[in-house]
Amino acid sequence: MATVGVRYIVDDVDAALEFYTGRLGFDEVMHPAPTFAMVSRGDLRLALSAPSSRGGGGQVLADGSVPTPGGWNRIQLEVDDVRALADELRTAGATLRSDVVEGVGGDQLIVEDPAGNPVELFQPTVDQARLQRGT
């Protein structure tokens, strides 16, 4: 499988870095500036950019628009036990947008990173819904 790159706009790169590496199992790839870090998990590379006038993915646009975190588009991470992870995240003070929802292919919930970007945690209940089948 090819690596997929996603960029999230975050308010605080250090807080986002701690959340993704400390809570969701990502590895730090680089953190070369206060306004940028990159993490990875499997074939997903996630760029974390803070709004900045210094350039890059968080750069203020020519019309003055400032990138902001949030919205509903999200990455989906497959997990072994979504209920246990929800309890762990709740205890750690993370914001959960939902309780565990039972779906047709699996159970899921949406947690927010420190900037408010949604991350879907997905526990497949049928083999066809697994990211890597047969595992």
mmCIF file of C-alpha atoms in Angstrom:
data_model
loop_
_atom_site.group_PDB
_atom_site.id
_atom_site.type_symbol
_atom_site.label_atom_id
_atom_site.label_comp_id
_atom_site.label_asym_id
_atom_site.label_seq_id
_atom_site.Cartn_x
_atom_site.Cartn_y
_atom_site.Cartn_z
ATOM 1 C CA MET A 1 0.000 0.000 0.000
ATOM 2 C CA ALA A 2 1.209 3.522 -0.744
ATOM 3 C CA THR A 3 1.737 6.078 1.999
ATOM 4 C CA VAL A 4 -1.111 8.574 2.241
ATOM 5 C CA GLY A 5 -0.422 12.120 3.381
ATOM 6 C CA VAL A 6 -2.968 14.240 5.241
ATOM 7 C CA ARG A 7 -2.508 17.731 6.689
ATOM 8 C CA TYR A 8 -4.322 18.960 9.781
ATOM 9 C CA ILE A 9 -4.301 22.579 10.868
ATOM 10 C CA VAL A 10 -3.735 22.756 14.632
ATOM 11 C CA ASP A 11 -3.537 25.581 17.166
ATOM 12 C CA ASP A 12 -0.612 24.116 19.122
ATOM 13 C CA VAL A 13 1.794 21.787 17.328
ATOM 14 C CA ASP A 14 3.378 20.542 20.565
ATOM 15 C CA ALA A 15 -0.017 19.577 22.046
ATOM 16 C CA ALA A 16 -1.033 17.860 18.801
ATOM 17 C CA LEU A 17 2.287 16.004 18.652
ATOM 18 C CA GLU A 18 1.817 14.713 22.202
ATOM 19 C CA PHE A 19 -1.785 13.665 21.448
ATOM 20 C CA TYR A 20 -0.973 11.711 18.288
ATOM 21 C CA THR A 21 2.200 10.061 19.607
ATOM 22 C CA GLY A 22 1.163 9.643 23.238
ATOM 23 C CA ARG A 23 -2.482 8.641 22.788
ATOM 24 C CA LEU A 24 -3.004 7.276 19.273
ATOM 25 C CA GLY A 25 0.180 5.335 18.533
ATOM 26 C CA PHE A 26 1.804 7.598 15.924
ATOM 27 C CA ASP A 27 5.581 7.924 15.541
ATOM 28 C CA GLU A 28 7.226 11.329 15.305
ATOM 29 C CA VAL A 29 8.890 11.755 11.904
ATOM 30 C CA MET A 30 10.091 15.328 12.370
ATOM 31 C CA HIS A 31 9.439 18.543 14.284
ATOM 32 C CA PRO A 32 11.728 21.104 12.653
ATOM 33 C CA ALA A 33 9.855 24.261 13.703
ATOM 34 C CA PRO A 34 7.339 25.350 16.349
ATOM 35 C CA THR A 35 4.672 25.616 13.630
ATOM 36 C CA PHE A 36 5.193 22.207 12.003
ATOM 37 C CA ALA A 37 5.578 18.528 12.823
ATOM 38 C CA MET A 38 5.041 15.302 10.928
ATOM 39 C CA VAL A 39 3.920 11.992 12.415
ATOM 40 C CA SER A 40 3.174 8.592 10.918
ATOM 41 C CA ARG A 41 1.192 5.491 11.670
ATOM 42 C CA GLY A 42 1.485 2.617 9.235
ATOM 43 C CA ASP A 43 0.900 3.998 5.752
ATOM 44 C CA LEU A 44 -0.511 7.310 7.003
ATOM 45 C CA ARG A 45 1.687 10.386 7.217
ATOM 46 C CA LEU A 46 0.050 13.277 9.074
ATOM 47 C CA ALA A 47 1.424 16.815 8.737
ATOM 48 C CA LEU A 48 0.534 19.086 11.658
ATOM 49 C CA SER A 49 0.657 22.783 10.775
ATOM 50 C CA ALA A 50 -0.147 25.832 12.891
ATOM 51 C CA PRO A 51 -1.422 28.996 11.180
ATOM 52 C CA SER A 52 1.617 31.144 10.484
ATOM 53 C CA SER A 53 2.958 33.886 8.258
ATOM 54 C CA ARG A 54 6.186 31.866 7.862
ATOM 55 C CA GLY A 55 4.927 29.789 4.927
ATOM 56 C CA GLY A 56 4.004 26.177 4.525
ATOM 57 C CA GLY A 57 0.654 24.436 4.949
ATOM 58 C CA GLY A 58 -0.536 26.784 7.681
ATOM 59 C CA GLN A 59 0.343 29.957 5.790
ATOM 60 C CA VAL A 60 -2.087 32.858 5.858
ATOM 61 C CA LEU A 61 -3.480 33.194 2.331
ATOM 62 C CA ALA A 62 -3.084 36.253 0.100
ATOM 63 C CA ASP A 63 -6.656 37.376 0.829
ATOM 64 C CA GLY A 64 -5.946 37.260 4.580
ATOM 65 C CA SER A 65 -7.796 33.975 5.209
ATOM 66 C CA VAL A 66 -6.299 32.066 8.117
ATOM 67 C CA PRO A 67 -6.465 28.248 8.092
ATOM 68 C CA THR A 68 -8.469 26.934 11.051
ATOM 69 C CA PRO A 69 -8.826 23.474 12.597
ATOM 70 C CA GLY A 70 -12.051 21.531 12.967
ATOM 71 C CA GLY A 71 -14.755 20.470 10.549
ATOM 72 C CA TRP A 72 -16.052 16.933 9.982
ATOM 73 C CA ASN A 73 -13.684 15.446 7.401
ATOM 74 C CA ARG A 74 -11.435 13.115 9.324
ATOM 75 C CA ILE A 75 -8.873 10.377 9.297
ATOM 76 C CA GLN A 76 -10.039 6.945 10.395
ATOM 77 C CA LEU A 77 -7.845 4.761 12.583
ATOM 78 C CA GLU A 78 -8.599 1.088 13.063
ATOM 79 C CA VAL A 79 -8.405 0.050 16.715
ATOM 80 C CA ASP A 80 -8.770 -3.264 18.552
ATOM 81 C CA ASP A 81 -11.085 -2.100 21.344
ATOM 82 C CA VAL A 82 -12.863 1.199 20.717
ATOM 83 C CA ARG A 83 -14.696 1.154 24.060
ATOM 84 C CA ALA A 84 -11.528 0.691 26.110
ATOM 85 C CA LEU A 85 -9.741 3.397 24.112
ATOM 86 C CA ALA A 86 -12.731 5.742 24.586
ATOM 87 C CA ASP A 87 -12.506 5.229 28.354
ATOM 88 C CA GLU A 88 -8.739 5.867 28.297
ATOM 89 C CA LEU A 89 -9.121 9.045 26.221
ATOM 90 C CA ARG A 90 -11.992 10.333 28.362
ATOM 91 C CA THR A 91 -9.911 9.751 31.518
ATOM 92 C CA ALA A 92 -7.013 11.645 29.912
ATOM 93 C CA GLY A 93 -9.313 14.628 29.289
ATOM 94 C CA ALA A 94 -9.792 14.258 25.526
ATOM 95 C CA THR A 95 -12.968 15.630 23.953
ATOM 96 C CA LEU A 96 -15.174 12.919 22.474
ATOM 97 C CA ARG A 97 -17.754 14.156 19.957
ATOM 98 C CA SER A 98 -19.801 11.015 20.392
ATOM 99 C CA ASP A 99 -20.220 7.895 22.424
ATOM 100 C CA VAL A 100 -19.422 4.644 20.644
ATOM 101 C CA VAL A 101 -21.782 4.279 17.685
ATOM 102 C CA GLU A 102 -22.580 0.803 16.402
ATOM 103 C CA GLY A 103 -22.467 0.762 12.598
ATOM 104 C CA VAL A 104 -23.034 -1.835 9.901
ATOM 105 C CA GLY A 105 -19.306 -2.511 9.427
ATOM 106 C CA GLY A 106 -18.033 -1.723 12.866
ATOM 107 C CA ASP A 107 -18.211 0.430 15.950
ATOM 108 C CA GLN A 108 -16.803 3.934 15.985
ATOM 109 C CA LEU A 109 -16.440 7.168 17.848
ATOM 110 C CA ILE A 110 -15.034 10.576 17.056
ATOM 111 C CA VAL A 111 -12.383 12.128 19.298
ATOM 112 C CA GLU A 112 -10.989 15.622 18.824
ATOM 113 C CA ASP A 113 -7.291 16.370 18.795
ATOM 114 C CA PRO A 114 -6.251 19.347 20.963
ATOM 115 C CA ALA A 115 -7.119 21.783 18.128
ATOM 116 C CA GLY A 116 -10.593 20.324 17.543
ATOM 117 C CA ASN A 117 -9.791 18.233 14.457
ATOM 118 C CA PRO A 118 -11.846 15.038 14.399
ATOM 119 C CA VAL A 119 -10.282 11.566 14.400
ATOM 120 C CA GLU A 120 -12.538 8.560 13.908
ATOM 121 C CA LEU A 121 -11.592 5.480 15.899
ATOM 122 C CA PHE A 122 -13.045 2.437 14.162
ATOM 123 C CA GLN A 123 -13.313 -1.145 15.410
ATOM 124 C CA PRO A 124 -14.412 -3.375 12.518
ATOM 125 C CA THR A 125 -17.005 -6.045 13.266
ATOM 126 C CA VAL A 126 -16.959 -7.617 9.794
ATOM 127 C CA ASP A 127 -13.865 -8.738 7.904
ATOM 128 C CA GLN A 128 -14.662 -6.649 4.804
ATOM 129 C CA ALA A 129 -14.426 -3.446 6.850
ATOM 130 C CA ARG A 130 -10.876 -4.138 8.057
ATOM 131 C CA LEU A 131 -8.082 -2.002 6.650
ATOM 132 C CA GLN A 132 -5.931 -5.131 6.340
ATOM 133 C CA ARG A 133 -8.101 -8.150 5.847
ATOM 134 C CA GLY A 134 -7.283 -11.398 7.558
ATOM 135 C CA THR A 135 -5.561 -9.747 10.519
#
